[in-house]
Amino acid sequence: MKRLNYLILSALLALCASCGGQSPQAQEGMMNDSILAIREQGSFLIGGSIKTQPGTYDTHQPLKPDGQTLHGDHAYVSYQIPVDARKNPLVFLHGAGQSAKTWESTPDGREGFSTLFLRRGFSTYLIDQPRRGRAGRSTVDETIKATTDDQFWFENFRMGVWPDYYDGSQFPQSAEALEQFFRQITPNTGAYDEQLIATDVAALMDKIGGGILVTHSQGGGPGWHTAIKNDMVRAIVSYEPGSGFVFPEGETPEPLQTISPFGALGATSIPLADFEKLTRFPIIIYYGDYIPDEPSDNWAMDSWRVRLQMARMFADCVNRHGGDATVVHLPEQGIKGNSHFLFAEKNNVQLADLLSAWLKEKGLD
Amino acid sequence: MKRLNYLILSALLALCASCGGQSPQAQEGMMNDSILAIREQGSFLIGGSIKTQPGTYDTHQPLKPDGQTLHGDHAYVSYQIPVDARKNPLVFLHGAGQSAKTWESTPDGREGFSTLFLRRGFSTYLIDQPRRGRAGRSTVDETIKATTDDQFWFENFRMGVWPDYYDGSQFPQSAEALEQFFRQITPNTGAYDEQLIATDVAALMDKIGGGILVTHSQGGGPGWHTAIKNDMVRAIVSYEPGSGFVFPEGETPEPLQTISPFGALGATSIPLADFEKLTRFPIIIYYGDYIPDEPSDNWAMDSWRVRLQMARMFADCVNRHGGDATVVHLPEQGIKGNSHFLFAEKNNVQLADLLSAWLKEKGLD
């Protein structure tokens, strides 16, 4: 019944849009012409802690920290609930050097996953993790260095070897798009803390009654810990987790050697009882292109080689313990040219379709 | 014709919402039940500069800064365009210690100005100023101290004298709301730079073809400079500008004395030709309650006393030069109890109605 209402509403909206006299977008695929029907949208802060300075606050010396508090280490969350929303919301957690901007408009200005999945009827919750973006207030000091490192990111994220893109790259190759991409990088405002992030995301799951967690890159690690802390995580979709893989004590592999300047890739040992919590729901992990099977003298390719390898060992371990984890290396499915930001590239609708199909297959939509 | 289509669409949406079986919100005024019809939403970075380290980038030493760039000092902008949008978008610029969160959900979880005005048919552009929030990447280093100062902010923003709220305060007085409010504070990630902010906001005006600039507090200063740099600012609505007032050379008042720990409030002298650019469009400035006419031994009240006084001198000067500037001290209109965050308090719909009426009166809607 609800689905039928949604279809009727969509038809009416499409009708109204066309009678509104708006011209169709000239560039096919650049913009979705249908109207978004939103029931509710907003933002809030979740989790965090309170730092208190000993002493007594004196209103006549308001700049003295004595007796004052600082609320910090929370996450910031913006949310949108479409008309007739599907049961499971999507909760998006960005990676290193990013904010929720990761999931919004693509570098070339098309709709990102947040709006694409909103259009597909999912409520969306976009996180700025604690000590990042709009959740900038930290309980610990931090020094931010304005270090030039764009070229490092370009290579680490497998767009190419600076200044050349890899052949067939799906990254939108205009100067404007690359500039937008560089500018969406944003620093830590306090030390990175995986457990802190997981605690805040778990608090979000409590608040919204659970959901499907979608992580990217460094967000993968806190993603697993969120599901260990909170049993309302219904699935984890992890795009290119780069670190923070967990294994049961006694089953943790040795660090994987690579020429990456980050050094060998280790894994984290956790109690078996915690690891088994990752077997309660389906997990899917996606990796893009330019990741070789054999050691490479391209540092970024070699870095991602061991990350993909570790992800496969992780998924095997989850499945060995009765779980349901899948690693998809996109080129093996004929989807080529994707960088580390696969969900924001030229074929992002194709990537969204893949995810939609998986959610449907798992009965999660 | 477009307006009629919008009305038809709204009616259809309301019909569909009710046939969807959703229960009406229990708490009147807590949530707007009507559906938001959005034509487009997204985000982008605007303005900024590029820092380049001398030397040549070497892919075999990717962590060496030599020859690398850093894109920084841009603003972050999220936008929403409703179906059948009004001509002039609203561009929102937050104040000190804030991000665009200022304009989103209120501390007690109701719709903020961004969604309220979206519902009223305005396209909205919400800014995180350069070196703040999601525009965190700066071309200069910064050290962030985790200094306890919540009680200072509480008093500076005229919620009360800690821990008591002022009698009749419009601030939503629950522990949860106050916690949300404290947590929406977020630090600078680089030195505050008024001209930098104005340059980025002016670039935004270029990109979107002009709009109505809505500023808060410290955002007032860069707001005036935006309109000096860019002639597509159609109006400025300034909520409690706290500093950065500009006057023509030779007409700049002496600093106003106050017991505020910030010291005397000065003003900035600018060339007359620049000042006259502020006479091309209407300006309205709002201040809330708890601002006395006479010196006070309450430091926050005394601080805002001179700020309101300076705002009146600024408006008089604009009008003397042929402009159209109005200062509204809300208690004089019978609207009492508002703090420095007047647009996010219990009577925020009343405040939005005031602004709507002014925009209509000026032919800006």
XYZ file of C-alpha atoms in Angstrom:
730
model
C 0.000 0.000 0.000
C 2.738 2.408 0.984
C 4.775 1.471 -2.088
C 1.709 2.107 -4.267
C 1.252 5.547 -2.714
C 4.876 6.253 -3.445
C 4.416 5.322 -7.088
C 1.315 7.517 -7.353
C 3.174 10.375 -5.720
C 6.134 9.948 -8.030
C 3.838 10.047 -11.051
C 2.128 13.200 -9.786
C 5.459 14.831 -9.082
C 6.743 13.989 -12.532
C 3.556 15.473 -14.007
C 3.879 18.659 -11.995
C 7.531 18.995 -12.898
C 6.726 18.815 -16.574
C 3.812 21.269 -16.301
C 6.146 23.644 -14.398
C 7.679 24.541 -17.727
C 11.222 23.648 -16.701
C 13.428 22.658 -19.560
C 14.933 19.178 -19.416
C 18.593 19.074 -18.443
C 20.668 19.280 -21.560
C 23.329 16.841 -20.537
C 21.929 13.367 -20.086
C 22.977 11.734 -16.850
C 24.252 14.997 -15.396
C 21.131 15.641 -13.379
C 18.135 13.675 -12.278
C 15.060 15.580 -13.388
C 12.582 13.999 -11.025
C 11.621 15.868 -7.891
C 12.774 14.764 -4.458
C 9.877 14.459 -2.022
C 11.340 14.898 1.466
C 9.317 14.298 4.592
C 11.925 15.566 7.029
C 15.508 16.850 7.050
C 17.839 18.220 9.683
C 21.031 17.714 11.636
C 22.224 16.959 15.147
C 25.283 16.063 17.188
C 25.609 12.578 18.711
C 27.853 10.918 21.291
C 30.930 12.692 22.584
C 32.186 13.507 26.033
C 32.583 16.460 28.373
C 35.919 17.824 29.558
C 35.721 19.747 32.844
C 38.399 22.061 34.203
C 38.764 21.917 38.014
C 37.736 25.023 39.895
C 34.746 27.314 39.913
C 33.481 29.420 37.036
C 33.534 33.142 37.766
C 31.296 35.307 35.578
C 33.653 38.227 36.215
C 36.545 36.298 34.630
C 34.757 34.561 31.756
C 37.933 33.846 29.779
C 39.471 31.818 32.617
C 38.902 28.099 31.920
C 38.499 27.226 35.623
C 35.260 25.414 36.368
C 34.219 25.529 32.726
C 33.305 22.599 30.484
C 33.983 21.713 26.867
C 31.604 19.421 24.980
C 33.641 17.586 22.363
C 34.361 14.346 20.516
C 30.782 14.008 19.229
C 29.878 13.236 15.620
C 27.797 15.564 13.431
C 24.938 13.984 11.498
C 22.736 15.441 8.763
C 19.711 13.400 7.753
C 16.942 13.298 5.201
C 13.845 11.119 5.269
C 12.020 10.759 1.955
C 8.290 10.323 1.605
C 7.378 6.687 2.252
C 10.909 5.743 3.274
C 12.191 2.188 3.107
C 12.618 0.371 6.392
C 16.406 0.483 6.714
C 18.186 3.825 6.621
C 21.650 4.149 5.110
C 24.287 5.556 7.468
C 27.335 6.943 5.666
C 30.792 7.186 7.267
C 33.590 8.891 5.278
C 37.292 8.039 5.199
C 40.593 9.756 6.029
C 40.888 13.441 5.242
C 37.213 13.621 4.274
C 33.892 14.762 5.703
C 30.352 13.784 4.726
C 31.045 15.824 1.567
C 32.461 12.540 0.238
C 28.897 11.282 -0.289
C 27.333 14.504 -1.569
C 27.796 15.970 -5.056
C 30.554 14.331 -7.092
C 33.650 16.389 -7.970
C 32.057 17.086 -11.365
C 28.837 18.282 -9.740
C 26.520 15.330 -10.288
C 24.441 13.714 -7.568
C 26.427 11.621 -5.112
C 25.314 8.533 -3.214
C 23.467 10.568 -0.562
C 20.979 12.021 -3.048
C 20.945 8.989 -5.355
C 19.839 6.706 -2.514
C 17.433 9.288 -1.164
C 15.800 9.177 -4.604
C 15.668 5.398 -4.253
C 13.604 5.748 -1.093
C 16.257 5.352 1.595
C 16.511 7.620 4.593
C 20.098 8.847 4.717
C 22.291 9.806 7.679
C 25.590 11.472 6.778
C 28.291 11.594 9.428
C 31.170 13.975 10.039
C 33.196 11.806 12.398
C 34.375 13.218 15.746
C 37.242 15.709 15.316
C 36.481 16.299 11.624
C 34.394 18.782 9.658
C 31.385 20.154 11.545
C 32.193 17.889 14.481
C 35.387 19.834 14.997
C 35.323 20.332 18.753
C 37.840 17.958 20.348
C 38.734 17.291 23.989
C 42.425 17.158 23.044
C 44.688 19.816 21.516
C 45.770 19.498 17.895
C 48.256 21.184 15.607
C 47.316 21.308 11.939
C 50.175 21.725 9.497
C 49.397 23.241 6.102
C 51.533 20.623 4.363
C 51.412 20.450 0.585
C 50.306 16.907 -0.257
C 47.742 17.007 -3.085
C 49.988 14.930 -5.355
C 50.379 12.309 -2.631
C 46.574 12.010 -2.300
C 46.159 11.831 -6.091
C 48.469 8.823 -6.222
C 47.354 7.206 -2.973
C 43.775 7.302 -4.221
C 44.809 5.674 -7.507
C 43.747 8.392 -9.889
C 47.104 7.949 -11.598
C 50.796 8.781 -11.298
C 50.960 12.563 -11.053
C 50.159 14.370 -13.289
C 48.760 11.604 -15.485
C 45.518 9.755 -14.945
C 45.594 5.996 -15.439
C 44.327 4.834 -18.817
C 40.571 4.449 -18.690
C 40.219 6.232 -15.342
C 36.636 6.828 -14.270
C 37.651 9.931 -12.322
C 36.013 12.955 -14.000
C 39.032 14.405 -15.766
C 38.506 18.141 -15.826
C 40.611 20.716 -13.997
C 37.471 21.884 -12.198
C 36.616 18.402 -10.927
C 40.142 17.797 -9.670
C 40.114 21.153 -7.904
C 36.786 20.318 -6.243
C 38.232 16.983 -5.196
C 41.350 18.511 -3.629
C 39.254 21.109 -1.827
C 36.962 18.544 -0.204
C 39.921 17.285 1.842
C 39.617 18.544 5.422
C 41.913 17.933 8.401
C 41.596 16.267 11.792
C 40.962 18.754 14.590
C 42.070 16.181 17.188
C 43.865 12.837 17.105
C 42.221 10.099 15.036
C 40.551 7.621 17.410
C 38.885 4.550 15.923
C 37.070 3.555 19.122
C 35.766 7.072 19.654
C 34.289 7.116 16.166
C 32.742 3.672 16.632
C 31.216 4.736 19.958
C 29.555 7.775 18.359
C 28.283 5.808 15.356
C 26.928 3.148 17.741
C 25.087 5.929 19.609
C 23.619 7.025 16.274
C 22.411 3.466 15.622
C 20.688 3.540 19.028
C 19.027 6.854 18.251
C 17.665 5.847 14.849
C 16.847 2.223 15.668
C 19.549 0.674 13.504
C 20.505 0.818 9.872
C 22.840 -0.196 7.086
C 26.325 1.200 7.610
C 28.174 2.368 4.488
C 31.856 3.079 5.107
C 34.725 4.311 2.981
C 38.451 3.710 3.359
C 39.673 4.487 6.890
C 35.997 4.438 7.951
C 36.100 0.659 7.509
C 37.864 0.092 10.855
C 35.421 2.046 13.033
C 32.656 0.446 10.976
C 33.511 -3.074 12.230
C 33.795 -1.786 15.799
C 30.407 -0.060 15.525
C 28.788 -3.408 14.792
C 30.698 -4.997 17.679
C 29.342 -2.313 20.025
C 25.794 -2.225 18.653
C 23.605 -5.080 17.453
C 21.339 -2.876 15.341
C 23.763 -2.696 12.417
C 21.802 -4.572 9.726
C 24.590 -4.752 7.139
C 27.960 -3.207 6.368
C 28.864 -1.953 2.920
C 32.542 -1.055 2.899
C 34.120 0.784 -0.024
C 37.857 0.111 -0.144
C 38.616 -0.342 3.553
C 42.273 0.539 3.875
C 43.130 -0.402 7.434
C 41.610 -1.488 10.737
C 40.824 -5.074 9.723
C 39.953 -7.249 12.722
C 40.526 -10.963 13.317
C 39.856 -13.286 16.249
C 42.765 -13.791 18.634
C 44.892 -16.646 17.322
C 43.720 -16.197 13.737
C 45.274 -12.792 13.041
C 47.591 -12.849 10.026
C 51.121 -11.505 10.059
C 51.524 -7.970 8.681
C 51.550 -7.868 4.885
C 54.694 -6.373 3.376
C 54.466 -3.558 0.827
C 56.605 -0.729 -0.531
C 53.907 1.743 0.592
C 55.426 4.555 2.689
C 52.832 3.655 5.341
C 54.775 0.422 5.923
C 53.513 -3.115 6.381
C 49.745 -3.537 6.793
C 48.898 -5.092 10.129
C 45.579 -6.342 11.491
C 43.952 -6.056 14.911
C 43.311 -9.046 17.177
C 40.001 -8.995 19.038
C 38.240 -11.536 21.276
C 36.469 -14.284 19.338
C 33.134 -13.346 20.932
C 33.486 -9.839 19.481
C 34.520 -11.089 16.054
C 31.512 -13.400 15.934
C 29.269 -10.330 16.140
C 30.375 -9.598 12.577
C 28.728 -12.836 11.437
C 25.191 -11.691 12.334
C 24.600 -9.597 9.210
C 25.722 -9.474 5.587
C 28.895 -7.621 4.627
C 29.977 -6.504 1.185
C 33.329 -4.923 0.366
C 34.071 -3.228 -2.954
C 37.441 -2.370 -4.506
C 38.067 -0.491 -7.732
C 40.697 -0.860 -10.430
C 44.494 -0.563 -10.648
C 45.105 -3.067 -7.837
C 47.557 -5.757 -8.978
C 47.755 -9.312 -7.662
C 51.559 -9.286 -7.687
C 53.959 -6.830 -6.018
C 54.314 -3.574 -7.950
C 56.949 -0.831 -8.056
C 54.056 1.672 -8.070
C 53.763 2.395 -4.333
C 50.047 3.165 -4.358
C 49.195 0.076 -6.387
C 51.344 -2.011 -4.067
C 49.711 -0.457 -1.011
C 46.231 -1.362 -2.251
C 47.422 -4.812 -3.322
C 47.948 -5.798 0.330
C 44.765 -4.037 1.418
C 42.667 -6.050 -1.021
C 44.543 -9.171 0.066
C 43.800 -8.451 3.747
C 40.138 -7.756 2.949
C 39.874 -11.191 1.326
C 41.444 -12.835 4.378
C 39.016 -10.910 6.585
C 35.997 -11.997 4.540
C 37.199 -15.611 4.517
C 37.525 -15.473 8.290
C 34.018 -14.022 8.719
C 32.613 -16.753 6.490
C 34.620 -19.485 8.270
C 32.853 -18.391 11.452
C 29.419 -18.652 9.866
C 29.044 -15.117 8.494
C 28.208 -13.726 5.064
C 30.989 -11.519 3.715
C 31.775 -10.872 0.055
C 34.679 -9.028 -1.534
C 33.957 -7.608 -4.974
C 36.961 -6.574 -7.023
C 35.133 -4.580 -9.661
C 37.408 -5.300 -12.665
C 36.597 -8.994 -12.209
C 32.968 -8.025 -12.903
C 34.027 -6.037 -15.948
C 33.740 -2.649 -14.206
C 37.018 -0.931 -14.939
C 38.785 2.342 -14.288
C 37.617 3.104 -10.745
C 39.854 4.815 -8.206
C 39.577 4.764 -4.418
C 36.588 7.161 -4.723
C 34.629 4.719 -6.875
C 31.198 5.871 -5.622
C 31.836 9.448 -6.794
C 33.207 8.830 -10.284
C 31.717 8.943 -13.767
C 30.046 5.542 -13.354
C 28.673 6.212 -9.872
C 25.104 5.366 -10.924
C 26.382 1.946 -12.020
C 28.011 1.545 -8.598
C 24.755 2.580 -6.920
C 22.883 0.018 -9.032
C 25.291 -2.680 -7.846
C 24.614 -1.744 -4.245
C 20.852 -1.581 -4.800
C 20.917 -5.081 -6.309
C 22.884 -6.429 -3.344
C 20.536 -4.805 -0.816
C 17.586 -6.329 -2.655
C 19.245 -9.753 -2.781
C 19.805 -9.621 0.983
C 16.246 -8.472 1.666
C 17.516 -5.211 3.132
C 15.572 -2.775 0.971
C 1.476 30.226 -13.725
C 4.492 28.817 -11.920
C 3.065 29.839 -8.550
C -0.212 28.086 -9.455
C 1.666 24.907 -10.370
C 3.404 25.081 -7.045
C 0.091 25.338 -5.215
C -1.309 22.388 -7.140
C 1.807 20.384 -6.377
C 1.644 21.276 -2.706
C -1.968 20.161 -2.547
C -1.158 16.868 -4.256
C 1.773 16.310 -1.931
C -0.357 16.981 1.123
C -2.969 14.540 -0.204
C -0.377 11.831 -0.806
C 1.149 12.375 2.615
C -2.186 11.865 4.300
C -3.049 8.776 2.232
C 0.370 7.378 3.193
C -1.057 6.629 6.603
C 1.520 8.650 8.507
C 0.319 9.890 11.833
C 0.328 13.648 12.388
C 3.133 14.935 14.602
C 1.912 14.928 18.166
C 3.598 18.126 19.219
C 2.228 21.143 17.429
C 4.911 23.382 16.042
C 7.598 20.770 16.551
C 7.554 19.613 12.967
C 6.126 20.833 9.731
C 4.011 18.052 8.293
C 3.989 19.210 4.698
C 6.365 17.590 2.260
C 9.390 19.404 0.867
C 9.523 19.226 -2.922
C 13.171 19.635 -3.888
C 14.286 20.087 -7.464
C 18.022 19.870 -6.783
C 20.418 19.579 -3.848
C 24.151 19.207 -3.511
C 27.376 20.791 -2.309
C 30.586 22.283 -3.655
C 33.707 24.204 -2.662
C 34.143 27.805 -3.803
C 36.987 30.318 -3.863
C 40.237 29.598 -2.070
C 43.858 29.597 -3.114
C 46.672 27.167 -3.882
C 49.869 26.887 -1.851
C 52.804 25.420 -3.788
C 56.000 24.071 -2.252
C 59.123 24.796 -4.352
C 60.813 21.794 -5.907
C 59.706 18.817 -7.940
C 57.299 16.116 -6.858
C 58.865 12.654 -6.790
C 56.455 9.734 -6.878
C 59.055 7.632 -5.084
C 58.987 10.025 -2.115
C 55.285 10.871 -1.938
C 55.392 12.128 1.658
C 57.957 14.828 0.819
C 56.110 18.142 0.323
C 58.505 19.346 -2.397
C 56.762 20.329 -5.585
C 53.354 19.490 -4.125
C 50.331 21.764 -3.822
C 47.676 22.323 -1.173
C 44.253 23.648 -2.160
C 42.916 25.596 0.820
C 41.047 28.654 2.100
C 37.896 27.878 0.074
C 34.369 27.917 1.501
C 32.100 24.862 1.546
C 28.539 25.372 0.320
C 25.539 23.044 0.488
C 22.477 24.067 -1.473
C 18.872 23.111 -2.062
C 16.577 24.400 -4.777
C 12.866 23.843 -4.201
C 10.334 23.232 -6.928
C 9.361 26.540 -8.525
C 11.925 28.506 -6.527
C 11.591 32.225 -5.901
C 13.923 34.494 -7.820
C 16.378 35.434 -5.071
C 18.202 32.685 -3.201
C 19.116 33.080 0.450
C 22.830 32.732 1.218
C 23.548 31.973 4.873
C 26.853 32.844 6.590
C 27.364 31.711 10.209
C 29.203 33.476 13.024
C 32.193 32.806 15.294
C 32.710 29.256 16.486
C 29.904 28.009 14.255
C 29.386 26.231 10.951
C 26.345 26.109 8.686
C 24.838 23.929 11.436
C 23.761 27.277 12.924
C 20.971 27.466 10.336
C 19.916 23.821 10.328
C 17.876 22.085 13.036
C 17.445 24.123 16.221
C 19.089 22.849 19.422
C 15.733 21.316 20.404
C 15.443 19.529 17.059
C 12.923 21.690 15.204
C 13.397 23.049 11.710
C 15.898 25.879 11.455
C 15.923 28.779 9.013
C 17.437 26.697 6.199
C 14.466 24.333 6.007
C 11.856 26.928 7.020
C 12.818 29.178 4.108
C 13.163 26.252 1.739
C 9.513 25.497 2.585
C 8.731 29.115 1.780
C 10.109 28.655 -1.726
C 13.613 30.067 -1.379
C 16.681 28.353 -2.747
C 19.151 28.142 0.108
C 22.957 28.174 0.091
C 24.600 27.328 3.419
C 28.235 28.259 3.876
C 30.990 26.823 6.053
C 33.422 29.732 5.878
C 37.064 29.119 4.906
C 39.042 27.428 7.709
C 35.891 26.196 9.472
C 33.811 23.016 9.399
C 33.908 21.159 6.092
C 36.054 23.920 4.602
C 38.799 22.959 7.022
C 41.802 22.967 4.693
C 43.878 26.099 5.355
C 47.038 27.428 3.698
C 48.383 28.387 7.132
C 49.196 26.248 10.177
C 46.928 26.361 13.208
C 47.030 25.107 16.768
C 43.683 24.282 18.331
C 43.547 24.298 22.117
C 40.864 22.223 23.806
C 40.065 25.056 26.200
C 37.008 24.704 28.425
C 34.785 27.691 27.645
C 31.151 26.568 27.413
C 30.125 28.841 30.276
C 31.781 31.810 28.564
C 29.779 31.154 25.388
C 26.543 30.718 27.371
C 26.977 34.171 28.860
C 28.435 35.856 25.768
C 25.436 34.663 23.783
C 23.048 36.062 26.415
C 21.310 32.891 27.407
C 21.794 33.974 31.011
C 24.373 34.163 33.792
C 25.634 30.633 34.253
C 23.933 28.405 35.265
C 20.695 30.397 35.188
C 18.759 31.400 32.102
C 17.447 34.941 31.970
C 13.786 35.275 32.914
C 11.627 34.675 29.882
C 14.487 33.324 27.770
C 13.405 31.954 24.403
C 16.324 29.503 24.382
C 14.887 25.977 24.547
C 15.624 25.149 28.162
C 16.258 21.432 28.268
C 19.565 19.749 29.110
C 19.444 18.038 25.711
C 19.030 21.311 23.807
C 21.881 22.978 25.688
C 24.112 19.985 24.996
C 23.259 20.130 21.286
C 24.033 23.830 21.332
C 27.439 23.396 22.972
C 28.319 20.591 20.565
C 27.586 22.650 17.452
C 30.544 24.895 18.328
C 33.481 24.072 16.032
C 36.954 25.638 15.901
C 38.942 27.590 13.349
C 41.408 25.411 11.451
C 43.383 28.475 10.372
C 43.473 32.131 11.372
C 40.209 34.064 11.023
C 40.438 36.294 7.937
C 37.513 38.597 7.163
C 38.692 39.489 3.649
C 39.283 35.853 2.769
C 35.735 34.981 3.799
C 34.302 37.930 1.855
C 36.283 36.937 -1.242
C 34.889 33.395 -1.150
C 31.309 34.551 -0.534
C 31.670 37.044 -3.398
C 32.798 34.143 -5.617
C 29.654 32.286 -4.560
C 27.522 35.277 -5.554
C 29.196 35.198 -8.988
C 28.503 31.493 -9.358
C 24.813 31.670 -8.437
C 24.028 35.014 -10.048
C 23.497 36.933 -6.821
C 21.283 36.584 -3.809
C 20.201 37.801 -0.405
C 22.982 37.450 2.157
C 21.935 36.422 5.667
C 24.716 36.770 8.231
C 25.039 36.085 11.920
C 27.304 37.695 14.505
C 30.959 37.705 13.358
C 29.656 36.931 9.854
C 28.379 40.505 9.714
C 31.829 41.941 8.943
C 32.631 39.722 5.940
C 29.038 40.254 4.864
C 29.568 43.992 4.314
C 32.836 43.307 2.480
C 31.129 40.737 0.253
C 28.749 43.430 -0.978
C 31.671 45.817 -1.487
C 33.414 43.196 -3.645
C 30.334 42.008 -5.529
C 27.382 44.004 -6.870
C 25.023 41.022 -7.021
C 24.208 41.115 -3.320
C 20.502 42.053 -3.409
C 20.063 42.622 0.330
C 21.802 41.915 3.614
C 19.972 40.531 6.614
C 22.310 40.626 9.597
C 21.431 38.909 12.867
C 23.296 40.523 15.747
C 26.480 41.631 13.978
C 29.079 41.781 16.747
C 32.083 43.366 15.076
C 33.468 44.410 11.712
C 31.298 47.512 11.273
C 32.562 49.744 8.463
C 32.377 53.532 8.044
C 33.653 55.954 5.409
C 37.040 57.483 6.137
C 36.497 60.622 8.208
C 33.163 59.412 9.585
C 34.413 56.485 11.656
C 33.403 56.755 15.308
C 35.811 56.409 18.207
C 35.902 52.948 19.814
C 33.010 52.371 22.206
C 34.019 51.558 25.763
C 32.648 48.493 27.537
C 33.585 46.184 30.410
C 33.538 43.257 27.956
C 36.782 41.247 28.197
C 37.113 41.756 24.434
C 37.823 45.427 25.145
C 36.532 48.542 23.419
C 34.557 48.008 20.194
C 36.252 49.692 17.251
C 35.076 50.194 13.685
C 36.850 49.929 10.347
C 37.458 52.907 8.060
C 37.024 52.229 4.356
C 37.081 54.490 1.290
C 33.833 56.390 0.750
C 33.392 54.816 -2.690
C 33.400 51.384 -1.068
C 31.015 52.423 1.688
C 28.582 53.812 -0.853
C 28.260 50.332 -2.341
C 26.316 49.473 0.814
C 23.639 51.984 -0.165
C 22.605 50.084 -3.305
C 20.386 47.523 -1.569
C 18.262 47.234 1.564
C 19.826 46.179 4.853
C 18.072 44.934 7.961
C 19.778 44.204 11.269
C 18.081 42.352 14.119
C 19.042 42.213 17.802
C 17.390 40.167 20.536
C 16.712 40.866 24.195
C 18.819 41.542 27.299
C 20.675 44.460 25.730
C 20.494 47.526 27.977
C 20.694 51.148 26.871
C 22.876 52.096 29.834
C 26.200 50.600 30.976
C 25.759 47.332 32.870
C 27.906 45.384 35.317
C 26.890 42.234 33.417
C 29.814 41.967 30.980
C 27.848 40.243 28.209
C 24.979 42.721 28.396
C 27.471 45.563 28.364
C 29.301 44.053 25.402
C 26.106 43.834 23.354
C 25.061 47.315 24.483
C 27.934 48.858 22.514
C 27.422 46.488 19.590
C 23.784 47.537 19.212
C 24.882 51.170 19.592
C 27.503 50.742 16.840
C 24.957 49.029 14.586
C 22.637 52.028 14.944
C 25.474 54.399 14.050
C 26.297 52.209 11.046
C 22.682 52.190 9.837
C 22.411 55.958 10.329
C 25.574 56.404 8.264
C 24.261 54.150 5.463
C 21.015 56.114 5.401
C 22.829 59.463 5.501
C 24.569 58.360 2.308
C 21.307 57.495 0.598
C 20.948 53.869 1.594
C 18.170 51.884 3.253
C 19.304 50.314 6.532
C 17.084 49.438 9.493
C 18.004 48.227 12.954
C 15.298 46.241 14.717
C 15.690 45.792 18.456
C 13.120 43.049 18.933
C 11.923 43.953 22.462
C 10.834 47.331 21.059
C 8.463 45.376 18.816
C 7.234 43.347 21.767
C 9.324 40.281 20.909
C 11.075 39.389 24.128
C 13.460 36.797 25.504
C 15.734 36.238 22.520
C 19.433 35.512 22.899
C 22.205 35.965 20.329
C 20.875 32.860 18.518
C 17.432 34.407 18.012
C 16.735 32.559 14.731
C 17.129 29.164 16.412
C 15.051 29.650 19.533
C 11.522 28.713 20.563
C 9.989 31.588 18.580
C 12.078 31.015 15.442
C 8.987 30.761 13.222
C 7.974 34.223 14.441
C 11.455 35.477 13.541
C 11.165 33.842 10.114
C 7.774 35.524 9.635
C 9.367 38.903 10.409
C 12.026 38.298 7.774
C 9.467 37.086 5.234
C 7.418 40.241 5.765
C 10.496 42.425 5.270
C 11.539 40.587 2.111
C 8.013 41.028 0.763
C 7.958 44.729 1.682
C 11.235 45.228 -0.199
C 10.035 43.283 -3.224
C 12.752 40.694 -2.720
C 10.611 37.573 -2.565
